[in-house]
N, CA, C and O atoms as CSV, one atom per row, in Angstrom:
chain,resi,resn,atom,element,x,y,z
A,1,UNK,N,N,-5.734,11.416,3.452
A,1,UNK,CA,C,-6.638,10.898,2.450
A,1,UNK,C,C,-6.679,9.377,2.585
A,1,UNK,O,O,-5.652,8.721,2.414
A,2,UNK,N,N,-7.996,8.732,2.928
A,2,UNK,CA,C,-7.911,7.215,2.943
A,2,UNK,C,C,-7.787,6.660,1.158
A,2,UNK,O,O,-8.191,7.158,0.107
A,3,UNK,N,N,-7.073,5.482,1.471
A,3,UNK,CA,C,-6.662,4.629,0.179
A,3,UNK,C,C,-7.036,3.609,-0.223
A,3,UNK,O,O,-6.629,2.707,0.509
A,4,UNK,N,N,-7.628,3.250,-1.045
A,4,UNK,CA,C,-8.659,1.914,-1.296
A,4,UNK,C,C,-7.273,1.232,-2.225
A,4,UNK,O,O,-6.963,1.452,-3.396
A,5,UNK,N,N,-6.590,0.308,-1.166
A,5,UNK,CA,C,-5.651,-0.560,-1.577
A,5,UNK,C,C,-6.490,-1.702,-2.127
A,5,UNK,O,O,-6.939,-2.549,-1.355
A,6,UNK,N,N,-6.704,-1.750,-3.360
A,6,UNK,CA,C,-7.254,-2.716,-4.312
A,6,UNK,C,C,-6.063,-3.495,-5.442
A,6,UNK,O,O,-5.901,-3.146,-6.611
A,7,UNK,N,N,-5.510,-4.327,-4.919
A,7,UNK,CA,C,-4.237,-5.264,-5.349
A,7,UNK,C,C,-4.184,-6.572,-5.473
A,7,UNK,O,O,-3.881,-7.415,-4.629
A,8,UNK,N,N,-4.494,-6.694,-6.573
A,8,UNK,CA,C,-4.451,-8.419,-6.757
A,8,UNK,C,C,-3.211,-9.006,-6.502
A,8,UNK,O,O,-2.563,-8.828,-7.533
A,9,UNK,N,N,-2.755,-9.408,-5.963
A,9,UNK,CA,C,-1.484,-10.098,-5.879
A,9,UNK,C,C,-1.394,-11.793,-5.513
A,9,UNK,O,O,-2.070,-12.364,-4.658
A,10,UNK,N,N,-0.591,-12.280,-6.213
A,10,UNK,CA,C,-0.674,-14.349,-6.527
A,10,UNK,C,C,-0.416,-14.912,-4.827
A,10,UNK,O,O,0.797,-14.918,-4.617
A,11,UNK,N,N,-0.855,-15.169,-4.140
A,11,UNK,CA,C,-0.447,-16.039,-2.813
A,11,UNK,C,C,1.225,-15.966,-2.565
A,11,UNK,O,O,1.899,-15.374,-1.723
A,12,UNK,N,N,1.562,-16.824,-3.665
A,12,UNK,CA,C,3.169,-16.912,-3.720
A,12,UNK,C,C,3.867,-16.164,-3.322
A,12,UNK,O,O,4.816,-16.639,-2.697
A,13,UNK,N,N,3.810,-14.813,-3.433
A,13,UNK,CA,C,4.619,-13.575,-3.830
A,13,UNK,C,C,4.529,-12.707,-2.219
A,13,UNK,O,O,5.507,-12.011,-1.946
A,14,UNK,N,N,3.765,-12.745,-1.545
A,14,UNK,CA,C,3.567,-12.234,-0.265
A,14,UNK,C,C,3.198,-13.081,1.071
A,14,UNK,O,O,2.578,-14.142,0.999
A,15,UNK,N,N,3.614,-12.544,2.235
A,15,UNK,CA,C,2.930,-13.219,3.564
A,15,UNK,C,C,1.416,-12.282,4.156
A,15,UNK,O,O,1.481,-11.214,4.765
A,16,UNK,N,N,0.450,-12.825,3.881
A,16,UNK,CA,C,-0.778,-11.944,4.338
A,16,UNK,C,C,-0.641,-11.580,5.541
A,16,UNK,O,O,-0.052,-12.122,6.477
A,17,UNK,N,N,-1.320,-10.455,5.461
A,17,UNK,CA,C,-1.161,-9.593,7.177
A,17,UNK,C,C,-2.638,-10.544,7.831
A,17,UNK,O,O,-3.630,-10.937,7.217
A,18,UNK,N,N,-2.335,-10.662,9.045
A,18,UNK,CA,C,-3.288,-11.114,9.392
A,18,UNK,C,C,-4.232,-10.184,10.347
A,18,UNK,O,O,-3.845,-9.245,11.042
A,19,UNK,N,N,-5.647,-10.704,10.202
A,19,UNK,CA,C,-6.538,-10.003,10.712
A,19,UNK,C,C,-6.497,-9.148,12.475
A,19,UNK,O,O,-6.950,-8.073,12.866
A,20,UNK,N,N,-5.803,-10.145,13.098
A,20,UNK,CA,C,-5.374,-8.958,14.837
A,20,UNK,C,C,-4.413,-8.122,14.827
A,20,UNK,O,O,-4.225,-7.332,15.753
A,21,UNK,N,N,-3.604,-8.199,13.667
A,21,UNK,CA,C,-2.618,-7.044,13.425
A,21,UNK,C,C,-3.106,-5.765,12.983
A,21,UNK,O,O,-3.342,-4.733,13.612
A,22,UNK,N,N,-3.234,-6.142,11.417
A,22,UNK,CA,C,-4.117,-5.287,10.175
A,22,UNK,C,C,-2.780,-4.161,10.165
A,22,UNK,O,O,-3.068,-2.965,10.119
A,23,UNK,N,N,-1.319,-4.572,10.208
A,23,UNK,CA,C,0.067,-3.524,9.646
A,23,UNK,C,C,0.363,-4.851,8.711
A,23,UNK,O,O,0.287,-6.079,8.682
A,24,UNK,N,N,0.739,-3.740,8.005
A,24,UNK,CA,C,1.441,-4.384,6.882
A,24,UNK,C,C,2.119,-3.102,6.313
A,24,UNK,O,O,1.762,-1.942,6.516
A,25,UNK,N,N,3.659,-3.739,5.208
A,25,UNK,CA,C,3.897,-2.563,4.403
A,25,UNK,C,C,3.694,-3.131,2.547
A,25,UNK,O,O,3.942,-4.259,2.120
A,26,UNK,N,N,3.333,-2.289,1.983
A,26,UNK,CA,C,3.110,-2.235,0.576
A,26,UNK,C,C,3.667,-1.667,-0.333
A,26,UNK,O,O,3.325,-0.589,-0.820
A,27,UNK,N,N,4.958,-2.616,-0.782
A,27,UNK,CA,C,5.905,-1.916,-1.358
A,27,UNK,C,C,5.790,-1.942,-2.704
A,27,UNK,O,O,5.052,-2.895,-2.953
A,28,UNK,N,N,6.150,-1.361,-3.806
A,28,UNK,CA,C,6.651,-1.050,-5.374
A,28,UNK,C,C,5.359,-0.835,-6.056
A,28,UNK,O,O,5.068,-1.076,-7.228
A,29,UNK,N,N,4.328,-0.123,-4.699
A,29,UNK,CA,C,3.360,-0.145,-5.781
A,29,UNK,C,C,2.865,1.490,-6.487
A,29,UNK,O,O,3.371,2.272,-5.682
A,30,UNK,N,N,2.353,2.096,-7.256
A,30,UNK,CA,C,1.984,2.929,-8.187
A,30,UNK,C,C,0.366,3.748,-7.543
A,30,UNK,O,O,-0.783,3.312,-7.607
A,31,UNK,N,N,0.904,5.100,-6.927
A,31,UNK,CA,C,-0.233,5.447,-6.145
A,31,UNK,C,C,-0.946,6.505,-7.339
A,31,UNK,O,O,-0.150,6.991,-8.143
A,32,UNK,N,N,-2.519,6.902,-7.492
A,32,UNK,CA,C,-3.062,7.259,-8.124
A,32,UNK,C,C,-3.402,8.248,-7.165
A,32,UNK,O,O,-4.009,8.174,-6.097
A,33,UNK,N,N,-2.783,9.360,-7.890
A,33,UNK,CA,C,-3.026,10.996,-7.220
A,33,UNK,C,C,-4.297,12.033,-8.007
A,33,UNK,O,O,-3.965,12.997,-8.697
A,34,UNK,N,N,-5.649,11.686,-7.791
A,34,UNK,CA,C,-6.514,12.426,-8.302
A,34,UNK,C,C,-6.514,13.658,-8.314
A,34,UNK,O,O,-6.866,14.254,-9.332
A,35,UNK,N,N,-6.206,14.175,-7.436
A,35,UNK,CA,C,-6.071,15.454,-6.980
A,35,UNK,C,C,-5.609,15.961,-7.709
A,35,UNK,O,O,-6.234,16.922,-8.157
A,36,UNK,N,N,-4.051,15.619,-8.378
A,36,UNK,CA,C,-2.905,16.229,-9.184
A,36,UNK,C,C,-2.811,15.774,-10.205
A,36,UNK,O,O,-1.939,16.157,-10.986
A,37,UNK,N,N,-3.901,14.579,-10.580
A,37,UNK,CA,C,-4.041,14.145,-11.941
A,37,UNK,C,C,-2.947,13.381,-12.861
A,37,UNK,O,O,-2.812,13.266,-14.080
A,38,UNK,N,N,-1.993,12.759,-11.374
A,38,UNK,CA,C,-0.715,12.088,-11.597
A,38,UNK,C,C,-0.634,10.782,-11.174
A,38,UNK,O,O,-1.596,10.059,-10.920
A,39,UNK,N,N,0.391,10.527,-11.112
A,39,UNK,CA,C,0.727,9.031,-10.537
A,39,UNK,C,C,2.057,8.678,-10.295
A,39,UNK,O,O,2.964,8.627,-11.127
A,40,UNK,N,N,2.117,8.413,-8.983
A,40,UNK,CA,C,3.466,8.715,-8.057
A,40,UNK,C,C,4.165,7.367,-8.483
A,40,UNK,O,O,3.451,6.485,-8.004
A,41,UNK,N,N,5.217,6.788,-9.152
A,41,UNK,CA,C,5.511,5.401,-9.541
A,41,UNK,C,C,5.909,4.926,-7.913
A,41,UNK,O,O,5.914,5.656,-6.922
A,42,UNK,N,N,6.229,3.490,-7.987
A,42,UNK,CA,C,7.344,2.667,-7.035
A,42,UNK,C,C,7.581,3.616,-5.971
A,42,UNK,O,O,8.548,4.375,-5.911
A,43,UNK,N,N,6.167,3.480,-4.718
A,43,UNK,CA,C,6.213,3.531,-3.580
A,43,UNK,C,C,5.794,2.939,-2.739
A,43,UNK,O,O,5.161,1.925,-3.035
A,44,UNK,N,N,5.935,3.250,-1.535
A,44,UNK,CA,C,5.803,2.019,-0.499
A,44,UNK,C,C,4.854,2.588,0.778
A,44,UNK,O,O,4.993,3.702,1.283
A,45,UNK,N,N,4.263,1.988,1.022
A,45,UNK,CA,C,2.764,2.290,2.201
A,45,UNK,C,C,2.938,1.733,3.169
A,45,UNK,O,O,3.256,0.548,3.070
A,46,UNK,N,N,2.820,2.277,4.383
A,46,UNK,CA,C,2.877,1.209,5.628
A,46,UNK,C,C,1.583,1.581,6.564
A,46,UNK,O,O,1.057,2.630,6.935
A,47,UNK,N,N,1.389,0.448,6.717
A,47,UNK,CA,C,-0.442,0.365,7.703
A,47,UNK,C,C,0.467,-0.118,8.843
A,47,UNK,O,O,1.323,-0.986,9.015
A,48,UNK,N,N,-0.216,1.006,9.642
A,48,UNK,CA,C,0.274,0.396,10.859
A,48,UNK,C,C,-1.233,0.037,11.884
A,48,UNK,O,O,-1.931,1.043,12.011
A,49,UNK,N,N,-1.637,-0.882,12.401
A,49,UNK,CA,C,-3.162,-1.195,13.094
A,49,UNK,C,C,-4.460,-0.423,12.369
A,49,UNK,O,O,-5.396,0.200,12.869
A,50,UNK,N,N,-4.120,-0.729,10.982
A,50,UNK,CA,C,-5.447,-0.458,9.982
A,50,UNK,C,C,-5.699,1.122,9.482
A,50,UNK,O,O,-6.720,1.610,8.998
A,51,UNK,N,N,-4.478,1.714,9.757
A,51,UNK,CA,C,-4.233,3.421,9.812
A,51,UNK,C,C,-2.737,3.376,8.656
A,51,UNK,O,O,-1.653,2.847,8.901
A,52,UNK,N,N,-3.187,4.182,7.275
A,52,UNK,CA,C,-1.892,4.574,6.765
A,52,UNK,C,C,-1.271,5.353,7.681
A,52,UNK,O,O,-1.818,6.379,8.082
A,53,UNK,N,N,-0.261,5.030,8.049
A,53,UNK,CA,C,0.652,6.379,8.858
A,53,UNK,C,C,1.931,6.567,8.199
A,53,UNK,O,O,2.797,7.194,8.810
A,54,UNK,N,N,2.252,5.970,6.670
A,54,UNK,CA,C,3.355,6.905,6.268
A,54,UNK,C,C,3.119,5.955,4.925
A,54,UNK,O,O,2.463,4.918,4.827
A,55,UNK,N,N,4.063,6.846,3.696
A,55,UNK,CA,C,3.963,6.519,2.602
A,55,UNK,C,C,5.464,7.438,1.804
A,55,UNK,O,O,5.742,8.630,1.672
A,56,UNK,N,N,6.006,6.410,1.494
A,56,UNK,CA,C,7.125,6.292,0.936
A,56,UNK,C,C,8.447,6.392,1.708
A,56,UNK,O,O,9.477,5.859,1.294
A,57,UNK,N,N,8.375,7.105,2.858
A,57,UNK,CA,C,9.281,6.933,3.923
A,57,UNK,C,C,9.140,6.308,5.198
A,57,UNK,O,O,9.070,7.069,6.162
A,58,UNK,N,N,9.067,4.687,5.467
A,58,UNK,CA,C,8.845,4.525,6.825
A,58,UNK,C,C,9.866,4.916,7.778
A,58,UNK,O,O,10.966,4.480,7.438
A,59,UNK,N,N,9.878,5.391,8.540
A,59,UNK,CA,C,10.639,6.238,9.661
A,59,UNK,C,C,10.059,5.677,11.375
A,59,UNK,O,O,10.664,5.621,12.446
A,60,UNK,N,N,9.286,5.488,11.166
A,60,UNK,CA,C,8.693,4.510,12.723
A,60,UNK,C,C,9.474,3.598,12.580
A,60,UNK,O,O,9.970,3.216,11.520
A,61,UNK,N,N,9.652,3.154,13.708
A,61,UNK,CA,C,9.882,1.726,14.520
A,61,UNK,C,C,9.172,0.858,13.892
A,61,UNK,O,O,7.980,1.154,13.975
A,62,UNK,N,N,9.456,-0.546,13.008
A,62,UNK,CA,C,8.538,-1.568,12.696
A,62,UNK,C,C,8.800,-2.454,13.446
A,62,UNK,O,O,9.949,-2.447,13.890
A,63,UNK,N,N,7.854,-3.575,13.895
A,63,UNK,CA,C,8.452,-4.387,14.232
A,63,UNK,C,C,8.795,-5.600,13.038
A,63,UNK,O,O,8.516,-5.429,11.851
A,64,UNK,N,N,9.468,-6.888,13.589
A,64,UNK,CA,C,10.717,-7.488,12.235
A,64,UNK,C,C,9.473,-8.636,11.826
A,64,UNK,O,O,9.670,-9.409,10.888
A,65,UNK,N,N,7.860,-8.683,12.810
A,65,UNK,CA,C,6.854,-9.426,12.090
A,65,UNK,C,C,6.127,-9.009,10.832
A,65,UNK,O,O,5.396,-9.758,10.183
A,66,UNK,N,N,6.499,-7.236,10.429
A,66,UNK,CA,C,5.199,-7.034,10.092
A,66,UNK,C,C,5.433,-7.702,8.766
A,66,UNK,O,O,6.510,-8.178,8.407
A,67,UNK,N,N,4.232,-7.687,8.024
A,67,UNK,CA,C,4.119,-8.432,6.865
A,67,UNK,C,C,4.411,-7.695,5.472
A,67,UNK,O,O,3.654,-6.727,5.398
A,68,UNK,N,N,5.064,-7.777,4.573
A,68,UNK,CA,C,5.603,-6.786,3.105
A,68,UNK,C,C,4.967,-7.595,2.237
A,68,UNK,O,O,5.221,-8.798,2.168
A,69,UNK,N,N,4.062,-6.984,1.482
A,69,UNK,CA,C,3.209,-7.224,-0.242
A,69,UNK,C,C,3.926,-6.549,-0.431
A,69,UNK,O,O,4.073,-5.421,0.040
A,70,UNK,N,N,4.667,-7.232,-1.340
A,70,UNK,CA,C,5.232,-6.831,-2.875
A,70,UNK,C,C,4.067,-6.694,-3.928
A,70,UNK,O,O,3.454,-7.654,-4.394
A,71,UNK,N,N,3.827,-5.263,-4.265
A,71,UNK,CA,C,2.593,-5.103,-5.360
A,71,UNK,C,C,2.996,-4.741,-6.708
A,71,UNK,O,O,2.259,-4.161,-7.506
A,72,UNK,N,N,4.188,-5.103,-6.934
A,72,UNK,CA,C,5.061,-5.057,-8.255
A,72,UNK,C,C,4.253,-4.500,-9.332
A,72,UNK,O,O,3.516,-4.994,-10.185
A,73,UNK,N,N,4.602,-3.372,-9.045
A,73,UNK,CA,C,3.728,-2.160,-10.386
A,73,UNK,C,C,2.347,-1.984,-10.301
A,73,UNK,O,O,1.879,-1.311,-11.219
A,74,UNK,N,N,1.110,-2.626,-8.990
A,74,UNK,CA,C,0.180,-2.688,-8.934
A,74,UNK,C,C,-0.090,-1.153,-8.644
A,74,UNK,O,O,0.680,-0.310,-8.183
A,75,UNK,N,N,-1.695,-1.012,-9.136
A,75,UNK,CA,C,-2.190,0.479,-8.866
A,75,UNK,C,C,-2.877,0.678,-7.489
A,75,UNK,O,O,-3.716,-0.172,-7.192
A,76,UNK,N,N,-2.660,1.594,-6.682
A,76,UNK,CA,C,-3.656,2.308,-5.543
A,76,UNK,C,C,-4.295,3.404,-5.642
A,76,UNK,O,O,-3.661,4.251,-6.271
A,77,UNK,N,N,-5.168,3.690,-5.322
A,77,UNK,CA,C,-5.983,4.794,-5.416
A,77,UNK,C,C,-7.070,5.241,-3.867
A,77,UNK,O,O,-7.434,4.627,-2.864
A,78,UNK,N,N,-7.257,6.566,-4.390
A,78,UNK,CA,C,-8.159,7.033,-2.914
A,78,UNK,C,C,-9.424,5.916,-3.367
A,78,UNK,O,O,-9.818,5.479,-4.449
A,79,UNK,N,N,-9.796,5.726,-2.036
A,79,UNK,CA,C,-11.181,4.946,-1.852
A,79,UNK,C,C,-12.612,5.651,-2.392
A,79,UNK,O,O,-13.693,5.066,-2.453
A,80,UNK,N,N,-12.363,7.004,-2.754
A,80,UNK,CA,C,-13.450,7.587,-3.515
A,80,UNK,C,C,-13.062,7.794,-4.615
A,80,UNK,O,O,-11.941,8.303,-4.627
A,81,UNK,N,N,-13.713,7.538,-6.036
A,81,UNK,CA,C,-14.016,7.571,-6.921
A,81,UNK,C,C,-14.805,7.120,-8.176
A,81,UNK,O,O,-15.512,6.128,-8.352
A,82,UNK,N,N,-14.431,8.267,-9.091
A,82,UNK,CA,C,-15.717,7.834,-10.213
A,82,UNK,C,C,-15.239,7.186,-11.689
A,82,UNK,O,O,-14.321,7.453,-12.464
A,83,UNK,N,N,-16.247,6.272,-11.685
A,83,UNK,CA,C,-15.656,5.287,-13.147
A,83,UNK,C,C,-16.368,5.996,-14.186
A,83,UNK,O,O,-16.250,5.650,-15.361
């Protein structure tokens, strides 16, 4: 399921992933499960070259550049939905 990571987060608080990478991991944040009509608290997302490839357990190989947003209680949600 793609994820419309929509996270405000202050400059301060993170190192931006930069655009020839596009991995990053996204930690402590609050995923919005439509499906199940829930919400998974304090988990962590990892993009690896613009592809979620794991969520809540990274288990790949990272390398020690990639970049960590701290989204401290911020919400995620699938990229489709209705207001």
């Amino acid at each position: 399921i793609p994820l419309f990571i929509g996270v405000q987060i202050p400059k301060e608080y993170y190192r931006a992933p930069t655009a020839t990478t596009q991995s990053f991991i996204l930690k402590n944040c609050h995923i919005v499960d439509i499906e199940n009509n829930k919400i998974d608290y304090n988990r962590n997302i990892y993009v690896k070259n613009g592809v979620i490839v794991s969520i809540d357990s990274v288990t790949q190989t990272i390398d020690l550049s990639t970049p960590i947003i701290d989204a401290k209680g911020s919400f995620v949600m699938p990229s489709l939905w209705d207001m």
